[in-house]
């Protein structure tokens, strides 16, 4: 049975009068007056008579000045319940469900409106509302509301999910029209009204529950469910209060100010399918972009996974905490933010739903299996730190599988929930199939305008003149080294530079000759010296660090470095105190540091010493670095110390201070835990090279690359022969695996052995690349993973066996671990038949005569590489970069070269027979005498290419294929090409 809302309200009016009353705009005032009387003189039902007689609905209150609504604190829900009781008292019958829902939903909506309009951030709306009376547009919406017909289905929908019901949409249109009349834009008004509707839900449930005493239908309906629903809303509110609201106000490191105090909105640029930033359009405001994509009503946008990438220190995690709180304040309960640090996920469940639930330790998720299908709730899952996933610690999981789960989740829920992920760009390296619904942006560097905003916040806490002088220095191209200016574009490093300058601990002169990674290393080194010596010192406590820790700066640095190794080997940003202590107990010097500290501070000495700096305690009793970069830098510094120690001259005739047995033990200890990251390797090589340049020629601590290379290469050869894993006694991999498993790190001896070998291989590749750029070293250091071609020790399948060995972990382990470090590698003649090397970096590498038959080299970088006479038959080279590469006489028969870049490449005499070259770029390429029979050249860019002598067709294998998008401008040598198809001759005017 359908009933108009105007007819339902008329039934309540007729309780008091049989006269037909005209609806007027002034009737809203009667509601206000009746409510005031009800508050002042009690719940006498007779006092409701003038209220009902002079109104067309409770929502006519929206026509009145909001100051009256807010100021009076009107009890709309009690008013509605009182009317229901009056109805029952006079008519001696139960109101039907449609009547109850109409009255109580309007009361709940007004309660929600009163609550939200009263917030401090909405005072400007309040002022405009009171200064501008309603218009004809509002009157029309009220009339439309009165004509709305409520049936049983719409009634049930309102009860089950009020914010998504037709009834709520009708209320929203009335409120939206009034808000627009008060000065809000259409989109702002719609969002505000939708928020009121979502916020009405708990008020509506409460009203239905309270009205149950008067209405038997409601009593039955909510006797077994109303309380549970209210508990869930309370649980969500508790989560937001405890886990989201405090995040912006947490202190920055151990400072006295919070993230909110110095935060500035960041800029971002779109990222293309290859992961590169689009530099053409101006960067957009990151927060605005995220807000717009969240509120976009387009069906396709609702299915997009939001991925925000950025390098270390770019502000990803701070953005997450700030954006989550913004959503809490301005969009909840329309959207409820859930913030999860991905490094906190220790074990991954079979489905993303279960994994998410495992990290939300609140009743609304834990006690309800259907929390994600609940029509009342929409969640924004903010997953911070995709590069910090500890997937390798879980069984049969991979980064790609987890990302596909996210993509499928977003697609299946079709915008009901949204997922926003942050991570370093390298987090997606090696993932062959990214979800099609991934919307990517990258955080841009801070420009001068953002730096100005940042310093404005900074000056609120520290000396204005000094801070301004430093700001002006950073932006002075004549005085400030370029390297320092580059560092200041990263939020984390800007803070460090400003804090060190504040404390007079920043030595700018050291940066003048530094570049790139070296400049960043200088910043970290000065920052560490700053926190270890002066950060907490003052006139009263000139050596406060020692008072806190009972350790001198050198000892503290050693403790921090060992803790960093533990954190990195744990696979995230935290490590247990047991692991840190166990590691320190292995070293006599470190053990003495602990014992000395415990005498002064007791059993908690180690935790006290570590937590005084860039570490903090976590809920599991361990320690973690405030920022991942600190742990990576300190781990690299610890590795550097060992690598230098391995080449120190020995005593009493020994060649080295560390003998072979000790060397092998330390390699497994330091490198047998997982893959070295690109950041750690960059820091490590920068530290080693800097150590070699700065040390005195007679110093025993000088970096000796030749000796280091020789010792590591000896290990590599032995490892390739299986010497360490095949021992019949206790093996070094087994010993390290036991140590890790005691700390809950689930790696077996096979994984430990693989990682140790691959990481040593990375170091050898780095030493090789460094040496080849120096005339004094290039003849002394040359790494051949398979041995030098045509030499006695050459083994063409050695690398193939290593890749196959790494398959024991997963099929992409070699490409993900070593692939990014293969630039300028010597792989001439190597047999890599059928290997998985996708997304690898072979730039400048020598792959001449290499056998890559049927290999997966998707999205790899071969720029300036030598692939002459290489066999790439049937390989997958989709989206790869061959710009400037030498592919002369290479066999690319039947290969997939779709969307690849061959600009400026030499493909003379190459066999491209039957290859898929669709959408590739051959501009300026040398294709002389190349075999292109049957090749797919649709959408291919051939501008400026040289096709002299190239074979484009024959009767047996057919013509090349092209279309209107194939670019032929300035192509050279088509007149001398073989078998140019007649249609092509006609098209290009060659006939």
PDB file of N, CA and C in Angstrom, residues 11 62 99 192 321 383 446 512 545 574 595 646 759:
ATOM      1  N   UNK A  11      -2.702  12.721   8.849  1.00  0.00           N
ATOM      2  CA  UNK A  11      -3.308  11.837   9.841  1.00  0.00           C
ATOM      3  C   UNK A  11      -2.925  12.234  11.258  1.00  0.00           C
ATOM      4  N   UNK A  62      13.650  23.255   8.613  1.00  0.00           N
ATOM      5  CA  UNK A  62      14.740  23.700   7.759  1.00  0.00           C
ATOM      6  C   UNK A  62      14.466  25.064   7.134  1.00  0.00           C
ATOM      7  N   UNK A  99       3.912   5.045   8.866  1.00  0.00           N
ATOM      8  CA  UNK A  99       3.740   6.261   9.664  1.00  0.00           C
ATOM      9  C   UNK A  99       4.884   6.435  10.665  1.00  0.00           C
ATOM     10  N   UNK A 192      27.282  17.699   1.756  1.00  0.00           N
ATOM     11  CA  UNK A 192      26.832  18.024   3.119  1.00  0.00           C
ATOM     12  C   UNK A 192      25.555  17.262   3.451  1.00  0.00           C
ATOM     13  N   UNK A 321      48.097   9.826   7.549  1.00  0.00           N
ATOM     14  CA  UNK A 321      47.502  10.158   8.838  1.00  0.00           C
ATOM     15  C   UNK A 321      46.671  11.443   8.748  1.00  0.00           C
ATOM     16  N   UNK A 383      46.032   1.978   3.045  1.00  0.00           N
ATOM     17  CA  UNK A 383      47.069   0.977   3.284  1.00  0.00           C
ATOM     18  C   UNK A 383      48.427   1.632   3.047  1.00  0.00           C
ATOM     19  N   UNK A 446      58.933  19.148  -3.137  1.00  0.00           N
ATOM     20  CA  UNK A 446      58.433  20.411  -2.608  1.00  0.00           C
ATOM     21  C   UNK A 446      59.030  21.562  -3.424  1.00  0.00           C
ATOM     22  N   UNK A 512      79.338  21.084  -0.721  1.00  0.00           N
ATOM     23  CA  UNK A 512      79.647  21.791  -1.961  1.00  0.00           C
ATOM     24  C   UNK A 512      80.104  20.861  -3.079  1.00  0.00           C
ATOM     25  N   UNK A 545      72.470  13.118  26.648  1.00  0.00           N
ATOM     26  CA  UNK A 545      72.418  11.789  26.038  1.00  0.00           C
ATOM     27  C   UNK A 545      73.096  10.752  26.921  1.00  0.00           C
ATOM     28  N   UNK A 574      60.523  -2.823  12.141  1.00  0.00           N
ATOM     29  CA  UNK A 574      60.601  -3.120  13.567  1.00  0.00           C
ATOM     30  C   UNK A 574      61.321  -4.442  13.788  1.00  0.00           C
ATOM     31  N   UNK A 595      76.501  -4.592  28.947  1.00  0.00           N
ATOM     32  CA  UNK A 595      76.804  -4.816  30.357  1.00  0.00           C
ATOM     33  C   UNK A 595      77.086  -3.490  31.060  1.00  0.00           C
ATOM     34  N   UNK A 646      86.760  -6.621   6.094  1.00  0.00           N
ATOM     35  CA  UNK A 646      87.139  -7.845   5.389  1.00  0.00           C
ATOM     36  C   UNK A 646      88.427  -7.677   4.575  1.00  0.00           C
ATOM     37  N   UNK A 759      72.792 -11.619  -2.918  1.00  0.00           N
ATOM     38  CA  UNK A 759      73.252 -10.331  -2.396  1.00  0.00           C
ATOM     39  C   UNK A 759      74.740 -10.116  -2.662  1.00  0.00           C
TER      40      UNK A 759
END
